[in-house]
Tab-separated table of N, CA and C in Angstrom:
chain	number	residue	atom	x	y	z
A	8	GLN	N	41.998	105.139	-89.480
A	8	GLN	CA	41.426	104.019	-88.766
A	8	GLN	C	40.982	102.958	-89.772
A	9	VAL	N	41.521	101.772	-89.638
A	9	VAL	CA	41.158	100.675	-90.515
A	9	VAL	C	39.873	100.029	-90.024
A	10	GLU	N	38.932	99.875	-90.934
A	10	GLU	CA	37.685	99.200	-90.619
A	10	GLU	C	37.404	98.137	-91.667
A	11	LEU	N	37.024	96.974	-91.198
A	11	LEU	CA	36.638	95.871	-92.061
A	11	LEU	C	35.303	95.351	-91.561
A	12	VAL	N	34.298	95.392	-92.414
A	12	VAL	CA	32.949	95.012	-92.017
A	12	VAL	C	32.443	93.911	-92.926
A	13	GLU	N	32.252	92.728	-92.345
A	13	GLU	CA	31.789	91.577	-93.102
A	13	GLU	C	30.268	91.521	-93.147
A	14	SER	N	29.756	90.905	-94.194
A	14	SER	CA	28.333	90.657	-94.318
A	14	SER	C	28.125	89.462	-95.237
A	15	GLY	N	26.915	88.928	-95.235
A	15	GLY	CA	26.565	87.854	-96.144
A	15	GLY	C	26.461	86.476	-95.527
A	16	GLY	N	26.787	86.343	-94.259
A	16	GLY	CA	26.679	85.049	-93.610
A	16	GLY	C	25.232	84.644	-93.419
A	17	GLY	N	25.039	83.382	-93.062
A	17	GLY	CA	23.703	82.879	-92.846
A	17	GLY	C	23.709	81.386	-92.668
A	18	SER	N	22.524	80.811	-92.685
A	18	SER	CA	22.347	79.375	-92.532
A	18	SER	C	21.967	78.760	-93.868
A	19	VAL	N	22.718	77.747	-94.273
A	19	VAL	CA	22.524	77.116	-95.575
A	19	VAL	C	22.597	75.599	-95.434
A	20	GLN	N	21.844	74.899	-96.246
A	20	GLN	CA	21.910	73.440	-96.272
A	20	GLN	C	23.156	72.970	-97.013
A	21	PRO	N	23.621	71.759	-96.724
A	21	PRO	CA	24.776	71.238	-97.451
A	21	PRO	C	24.570	71.316	-98.957
A	22	GLY	N	25.619	71.715	-99.656
A	22	GLY	CA	25.551	71.876	-101.094
A	22	GLY	C	25.145	73.264	-101.537
A	23	GLY	N	24.718	74.090	-100.607
A	23	GLY	CA	24.285	75.431	-100.929
A	23	GLY	C	25.441	76.388	-101.131
A	24	SER	N	25.095	77.643	-101.401
A	24	SER	CA	26.090	78.674	-101.678
A	24	SER	C	25.819	79.932	-100.875
A	25	LEU	N	26.880	80.654	-100.599
A	25	LEU	CA	26.813	81.962	-99.971
A	25	LEU	C	27.905	82.833	-100.563
A	26	LYS	N	27.666	84.129	-100.589
A	26	LYS	CA	28.693	85.077	-100.985
A	26	LYS	C	28.899	86.078	-99.865
A	27	LEU	N	30.091	86.082	-99.302
A	27	LEU	CA	30.446	87.004	-98.249
A	27	LEU	C	31.065	88.260	-98.839
A	28	SER	N	30.811	89.378	-98.189
A	28	SER	CA	31.388	90.647	-98.609
A	28	SER	C	32.108	91.292	-97.432
A	29	CYS	N	33.116	92.077	-97.740
A	29	CYS	CA	33.868	92.806	-96.731
A	29	CYS	C	34.093	94.217	-97.235
A	30	ALA	N	33.494	95.174	-96.557
A	30	ALA	CA	33.680	96.581	-96.885
A	30	ALA	C	34.859	97.118	-96.093
A	31	ALA	N	35.854	97.621	-96.795
A	31	ALA	CA	37.082	98.088	-96.163
A	31	ALA	C	37.214	99.600	-96.264
A	32	SER	N	37.811	100.190	-95.245
A	32	SER	CA	38.075	101.623	-95.244
A	32	SER	C	39.257	101.925	-94.326
A	33	GLY	N	39.830	103.103	-94.489
A	33	GLY	CA	40.888	103.545	-93.601
A	33	GLY	C	42.303	103.213	-94.043
A	34	TYR	N	42.474	102.645	-95.220
A	34	TYR	CA	43.799	102.335	-95.736
A	34	TYR	C	43.750	102.260	-97.253
A	35	THR	N	44.912	102.146	-97.867
A	35	THR	CA	44.973	102.051	-99.320
A	35	THR	C	44.660	100.630	-99.733
A	36	PHE	N	43.413	100.389	-100.009
A	36	PHE	CA	42.901	99.048	-100.262
A	36	PHE	C	43.682	98.307	-101.342
A	37	SER	N	43.971	98.972	-102.442
A	37	SER	CA	44.588	98.309	-103.584
A	37	SER	C	46.034	97.900	-103.354
A	38	SER	N	46.680	98.400	-102.309
A	38	SER	CA	48.099	98.154	-102.078
A	38	SER	C	48.387	96.972	-101.173
A	39	ASN	N	47.375	96.363	-100.612
A	39	ASN	CA	47.570	95.367	-99.570
A	39	ASN	C	46.990	93.998	-99.905
A	40	SER	N	47.595	92.999	-99.289
A	40	SER	CA	47.038	91.656	-99.360
A	40	SER	C	45.856	91.557	-98.400
A	41	MET	N	44.873	90.774	-98.775
A	41	MET	CA	43.708	90.569	-97.936
A	41	MET	C	43.327	89.100	-97.960
A	42	GLY	N	42.468	88.727	-97.044
A	42	GLY	CA	42.053	87.339	-97.018
A	42	GLY	C	40.892	87.093	-96.092
A	43	TRP	N	40.462	85.861	-96.105
A	43	TRP	CA	39.414	85.383	-95.218
A	43	TRP	C	39.965	84.235	-94.384
A	44	PHE	N	39.709	84.280	-93.088
A	44	PHE	CA	40.004	83.135	-92.245
A	44	PHE	C	38.746	82.765	-91.476
A	45	ARG	N	38.740	81.570	-90.934
A	45	ARG	CA	37.571	81.121	-90.191
A	45	ARG	C	37.988	80.489	-88.874
A	46	GLN	N	37.042	80.508	-87.947
A	46	GLN	CA	37.259	79.951	-86.628
A	46	GLN	C	35.986	79.249	-86.188
A	47	ALA	N	36.087	77.982	-85.892
A	47	ALA	CA	34.963	77.205	-85.394
A	47	ALA	C	35.226	76.801	-83.951
A	48	PRO	N	34.179	76.600	-83.154
A	48	PRO	CA	34.370	76.195	-81.761
A	48	PRO	C	35.229	74.943	-81.651
A	49	GLY	N	36.238	74.998	-80.788
A	49	GLY	CA	37.111	73.864	-80.581
A	49	GLY	C	38.166	73.664	-81.643
A	50	LYS	N	38.238	74.554	-82.611
A	50	LYS	CA	39.224	74.432	-83.682
A	50	LYS	C	40.124	75.660	-83.740
A	51	GLU	N	41.302	75.475	-84.288
A	51	GLU	CA	42.231	76.575	-84.456
A	51	GLU	C	41.838	77.435	-85.650
A	52	ARG	N	42.348	78.646	-85.669
A	52	ARG	CA	42.138	79.548	-86.781
A	52	ARG	C	42.673	78.930	-88.067
A	53	GLU	N	41.922	79.078	-89.142
A	53	GLU	CA	42.320	78.522	-90.428
A	53	GLU	C	42.206	79.581	-91.511
A	54	GLY	N	43.316	79.885	-92.154
A	54	GLY	CA	43.276	80.742	-93.321
A	54	GLY	C	42.559	80.021	-94.439
A	55	VAL	N	41.567	80.657	-95.026
A	55	VAL	CA	40.727	80.035	-96.044
A	55	VAL	C	41.138	80.440	-97.449
A	56	ALA	N	41.280	81.730	-97.666
A	56	ALA	CA	41.608	82.245	-98.988
A	56	ALA	C	42.308	83.583	-98.850
A	57	ALA	N	43.251	83.844	-99.737
A	57	ALA	CA	43.987	85.097	-99.713
A	57	ALA	C	44.143	85.635	-101.124
A	58	ILE	N	44.238	86.950	-101.216
A	58	ILE	CA	44.444	87.600	-102.502
A	58	ILE	C	45.460	88.715	-102.330
A	59	ALA	N	46.466	88.729	-103.192
A	59	ALA	CA	47.508	89.737	-103.141
A	59	ALA	C	47.077	90.984	-103.895
A	60	SER	N	47.894	92.026	-103.789
A	60	SER	CA	47.558	93.287	-104.440
A	60	SER	C	47.508	93.169	-105.958
A	61	ASP	N	48.235	92.198	-106.516
A	61	ASP	CA	48.224	92.007	-107.962
A	61	ASP	C	47.090	91.102	-108.434
A	62	GLY	N	46.259	90.650	-107.505
A	62	GLY	CA	45.123	89.820	-107.848
A	62	GLY	C	45.361	88.330	-107.781
A	63	SER	N	46.586	87.900	-107.546
A	63	SER	CA	46.860	86.479	-107.419
A	63	SER	C	46.214	85.937	-106.152
A	64	THR	N	45.852	84.660	-106.162
A	64	THR	CA	45.097	84.078	-105.062
A	64	THR	C	45.722	82.790	-104.567
A	65	SER	N	45.342	82.410	-103.358
A	65	SER	CA	45.771	81.157	-102.768
A	65	SER	C	44.662	80.660	-101.852
A	66	TYR	N	44.476	79.343	-101.805
A	66	TYR	CA	43.389	78.756	-101.052
A	66	TYR	C	43.855	77.611	-100.176
A	67	ALA	N	43.155	77.423	-99.061
A	67	ALA	CA	43.370	76.242	-98.253
A	67	ALA	C	42.912	75.017	-99.028
A	68	ASP	N	43.600	73.905	-98.818
A	68	ASP	CA	43.240	72.686	-99.524
A	68	ASP	C	41.783	72.292	-99.282
A	69	SER	N	41.277	72.595	-98.098
A	69	SER	CA	39.934	72.194	-97.731
A	69	SER	C	38.838	72.904	-98.525
A	70	VAL	N	39.173	74.020	-99.185
A	70	VAL	CA	38.164	74.777	-99.914
A	70	VAL	C	38.468	74.925	-101.395
A	71	LYS	N	39.588	74.426	-101.855
A	71	LYS	CA	39.947	74.551	-103.263
A	71	LYS	C	38.877	73.943	-104.156
A	72	GLY	N	38.532	74.670	-105.196
A	72	GLY	CA	37.515	74.210	-106.114
A	72	GLY	C	36.111	74.569	-105.712
A	73	ARG	N	35.934	75.050	-104.473
A	73	ARG	CA	34.612	75.406	-103.984
A	73	ARG	C	34.478	76.896	-103.667
A	74	PHE	N	35.549	77.509	-103.173
A	74	PHE	CA	35.527	78.917	-102.782
A	74	PHE	C	36.325	79.748	-103.771
A	75	THR	N	35.900	80.988	-103.965
A	75	THR	CA	36.612	81.923	-104.825
A	75	THR	C	36.705	83.279	-104.139
A	76	ILE	N	37.923	83.771	-103.976
A	76	ILE	CA	38.131	85.093	-103.393
A	76	ILE	C	38.357	86.096	-104.514
A	77	SER	N	37.828	87.286	-104.338
A	77	SER	CA	38.012	88.338	-105.324
A	77	SER	C	37.986	89.689	-104.628
A	78	ARG	N	38.473	90.702	-105.317
A	78	ARG	CA	38.459	92.042	-104.759
A	78	ARG	C	38.074	93.045	-105.835
A	79	ASP	N	37.331	94.055	-105.429
A	79	ASP	CA	36.955	95.156	-106.292
A	79	ASP	C	37.599	96.398	-105.696
A	80	ASN	N	38.736	96.781	-106.238
A	80	ASN	CA	39.489	97.896	-105.672
A	80	ASN	C	38.731	99.223	-105.775
A	81	ALA	N	37.945	99.379	-106.825
A	81	ALA	CA	37.178	100.607	-106.991
A	81	ALA	C	36.134	100.772	-105.903
A	82	LYS	N	35.620	99.658	-105.388
A	82	LYS	CA	34.607	99.687	-104.340
A	82	LYS	C	35.170	99.415	-102.958
A	83	ASN	N	36.476	99.187	-102.860
A	83	ASN	CA	37.105	98.835	-101.579
A	83	ASN	C	36.383	97.666	-100.915
A	84	THR	N	36.111	96.646	-101.700
A	84	THR	CA	35.330	95.520	-101.215
A	84	THR	C	36.006	94.199	-101.553
A	85	LEU	N	36.005	93.303	-100.597
A	85	LEU	CA	36.526	91.953	-100.748
A	85	LEU	C	35.365	90.977	-100.721
A	86	TYR	N	35.457	89.919	-101.513
A	86	TYR	CA	34.381	88.944	-101.598
A	86	TYR	C	34.904	87.528	-101.392
A	87	LEU	N	34.006	86.668	-100.956
A	87	LEU	CA	34.289	85.240	-100.903
A	87	LEU	C	33.041	84.505	-101.370
A	88	GLN	N	33.115	83.956	-102.567
A	88	GLN	CA	32.031	83.141	-103.089
A	88	GLN	C	32.247	81.717	-102.624
A	89	MET	N	31.264	81.153	-101.943
A	89	MET	CA	31.366	79.818	-101.379
A	89	MET	C	30.292	78.935	-101.999
A	90	ASN	N	30.727	77.909	-102.701
A	90	ASN	CA	29.826	76.956	-103.327
A	90	ASN	C	30.054	75.566	-102.755
A	91	GLY	N	29.075	74.704	-102.939
A	91	GLY	CA	29.206	73.338	-102.454
A	91	GLY	C	29.524	73.266	-100.971
A	92	LEU	N	28.828	74.047	-100.177
A	92	LEU	CA	29.128	74.137	-98.748
A	92	LEU	C	28.881	72.819	-98.034
A	93	LYS	N	29.754	72.538	-97.074
A	93	LYS	CA	29.717	71.316	-96.291
A	93	LYS	C	29.544	71.654	-94.816
A	94	PRO	N	29.036	70.714	-94.009
A	94	PRO	CA	28.888	70.988	-92.576
A	94	PRO	C	30.187	71.445	-91.919
A	95	GLU	N	31.320	70.912	-92.352
A	95	GLU	CA	32.596	71.297	-91.771
A	95	GLU	C	33.021	72.720	-92.109
A	96	ASP	N	32.295	73.389	-92.999
A	96	ASP	CA	32.560	74.791	-93.291
A	96	ASP	C	31.943	75.719	-92.256
A	97	THR	N	31.116	75.192	-91.379
A	97	THR	CA	30.471	75.999	-90.348
A	97	THR	C	31.514	76.674	-89.471
A	98	ALA	N	31.442	77.996	-89.386
A	98	ALA	CA	32.423	78.768	-88.627
A	98	ALA	C	32.075	80.240	-88.697
A	99	MET	N	32.759	81.025	-87.874
A	99	MET	CA	32.771	82.466	-88.057
A	99	MET	C	33.820	82.780	-89.118
A	100	TYR	N	33.444	83.579	-90.082
A	100	TYR	CA	34.351	83.963	-91.152
A	100	TYR	C	34.750	85.415	-90.988
A	101	TYR	N	36.050	85.659	-91.040
A	101	TYR	CA	36.596	86.982	-90.809
A	101	TYR	C	37.356	87.492	-92.022
A	102	CYS	N	37.111	88.732	-92.359
A	102	CYS	CA	37.877	89.436	-93.367
A	102	CYS	C	39.115	90.021	-92.703
A	103	SER	N	40.264	89.966	-93.375
A	103	SER	CA	41.481	90.505	-92.791
A	103	SER	C	42.344	91.182	-93.841
A	104	ALA	N	43.217	92.068	-93.372
A	104	ALA	CA	44.114	92.810	-94.246
A	104	ALA	C	45.454	92.986	-93.564
A	105	ASP	N	46.507	93.043	-94.364
A	105	ASP	CA	47.859	93.212	-93.836
A	105	ASP	C	48.503	94.456	-94.416
A	106	LEU	N	49.337	95.106	-93.611
A	106	LEU	CA	49.992	96.336	-94.036
A	106	LEU	C	51.179	96.105	-94.959
A	107	ALA	N	51.723	94.906	-94.992
A	107	ALA	CA	52.851	94.617	-95.863
A	107	ALA	C	52.471	94.861	-97.317
A	108	LEU	N	53.380	95.502	-98.061
A	108	LEU	CA	53.077	95.898	-99.432
A	108	LEU	C	53.585	94.926	-100.483
A	109	ASP	N	54.426	94.002	-100.097
A	109	ASP	CA	55.010	93.061	-101.054
A	109	ASP	C	54.868	91.641	-100.515
A	110	MET	N	53.640	91.193	-100.435
A	110	MET	CA	53.344	89.867	-99.918
A	110	MET	C	52.599	89.061	-100.973
A	111	THR	N	53.031	87.837	-101.177
A	111	THR	CA	52.354	86.970	-102.126
A	111	THR	C	51.088	86.405	-101.502
A	112	ALA	N	50.210	85.893	-102.340
A	112	ALA	CA	48.984	85.295	-101.844
A	112	ALA	C	49.281	84.068	-100.992
A	113	VAL	N	50.287	83.299	-101.365
A	113	VAL	CA	50.672	82.129	-100.594
A	113	VAL	C	51.136	82.537	-99.200
A	114	GLU	N	51.958	83.587	-99.125
A	114	GLU	CA	52.411	84.089	-97.831
A	114	GLU	C	51.243	84.619	-97.000
A	115	ALA	N	50.332	85.317	-97.646
A	115	ALA	CA	49.183	85.872	-96.945
A	115	ALA	C	48.313	84.776	-96.349
A	116	LEU	N	48.100	83.720	-97.091
A	116	LEU	CA	47.309	82.601	-96.591
A	116	LEU	C	47.974	81.980	-95.373
A	117	ARG	N	49.276	81.819	-95.448
A	117	ARG	CA	50.017	81.190	-94.351
A	117	ARG	C	49.966	82.015	-93.071
A	118	ILE	N	50.176	83.330	-93.188
A	118	ILE	CA	50.209	84.134	-91.975
A	118	ILE	C	48.829	84.257	-91.331
A	119	MET	N	47.769	84.144	-92.102
A	119	MET	CA	46.441	84.174	-91.498
A	119	MET	C	46.266	83.019	-90.527
A	120	THR	N	46.808	81.874	-90.862
A	120	THR	CA	46.726	80.699	-90.006
A	120	THR	C	47.737	80.756	-88.869
A	121	GLU	N	48.977	81.136	-89.182
A	121	GLU	CA	50.067	81.033	-88.220
A	121	GLU	C	50.150	82.197	-87.236
A	122	THR	N	49.992	83.421	-87.719
A	122	THR	CA	50.150	84.589	-86.853
A	122	THR	C	49.001	85.578	-86.925
A	123	GLY	N	48.237	85.559	-87.984
A	123	GLY	CA	47.177	86.522	-88.198
A	123	GLY	C	47.680	87.745	-88.924
A	124	MET	N	46.813	88.356	-89.698
A	124	MET	CA	47.150	89.601	-90.361
A	124	MET	C	47.033	90.769	-89.389
A	125	ASP	N	47.284	91.980	-89.887
A	125	ASP	CA	47.300	93.151	-89.018
A	125	ASP	C	45.910	93.583	-88.559
A	126	TYR	N	44.912	93.368	-89.404
A	126	TYR	CA	43.559	93.803	-89.084
A	126	TYR	C	42.555	92.738	-89.483
A	127	TRP	N	41.443	92.728	-88.774
A	127	TRP	CA	40.332	91.853	-89.121
A	127	TRP	C	39.044	92.451	-88.595
A	128	GLY	N	37.926	91.969	-89.125
A	128	GLY	CA	36.638	92.498	-88.744
A	128	GLY	C	35.994	91.721	-87.622
A	129	LYS	N	34.716	91.960	-87.420
A	129	LYS	CA	33.961	91.303	-86.360
A	129	LYS	C	33.526	89.894	-86.740
A	130	GLY	N	33.519	89.608	-88.018
A	130	GLY	CA	33.154	88.288	-88.501
A	130	GLY	C	31.694	88.182	-88.887
A	131	THR	N	31.399	87.181	-89.687
A	131	THR	CA	30.027	86.860	-90.054
A	131	THR	C	29.866	85.350	-89.953
A	132	LEU	N	28.771	84.923	-89.359
A	132	LEU	CA	28.579	83.506	-89.059
A	132	LEU	C	28.003	82.766	-90.253
A	133	VAL	N	28.644	81.653	-90.577
A	133	VAL	CA	28.181	80.755	-91.630
A	133	VAL	C	27.859	79.411	-90.987
A	134	THR	N	26.621	78.974	-91.143
A	134	THR	CA	26.174	77.724	-90.547
A	134	THR	C	25.631	76.803	-91.629
A	135	ILE	N	26.199	75.612	-91.715
A	135	ILE	CA	25.765	74.615	-92.679
A	135	ILE	C	25.150	73.457	-91.908
A	136	SER	N	23.871	73.246	-92.094
A	136	SER	CA	23.169	72.188	-91.373
A	136	SER	C	23.554	70.820	-91.911
A	137	SER	N	23.579	69.846	-91.022
A	137	SER	CA	23.966	68.499	-91.400
A	137	SER	C	22.763	67.649	-91.786
């Protein structure tokens, strides 16, 4: 059973920082691509950041230079460091994982937006006050 549990969300003023965590279980963590996507009211799903099994990463243009995705395979944990937060970053943030074993970070980012990965968690809310 695949489980993805996000934590670390909260309310932050513009310019602030948050670090999201995703505890994963039920699959071979190190073999799969993972990522974060977000969903805000009235907006479509947006892939934010993705990381492949080899550690390569890809980011949405809207967060480049501000967000950093990383993974700790020994701890089965995925992270998203978010700096310079803006009101438009307000959304539910979801951790996701895909079963495909040979997927690039660029491909992983794209499918999060277009079709979604195979698994995702309950999400953690990030609110940036204006």
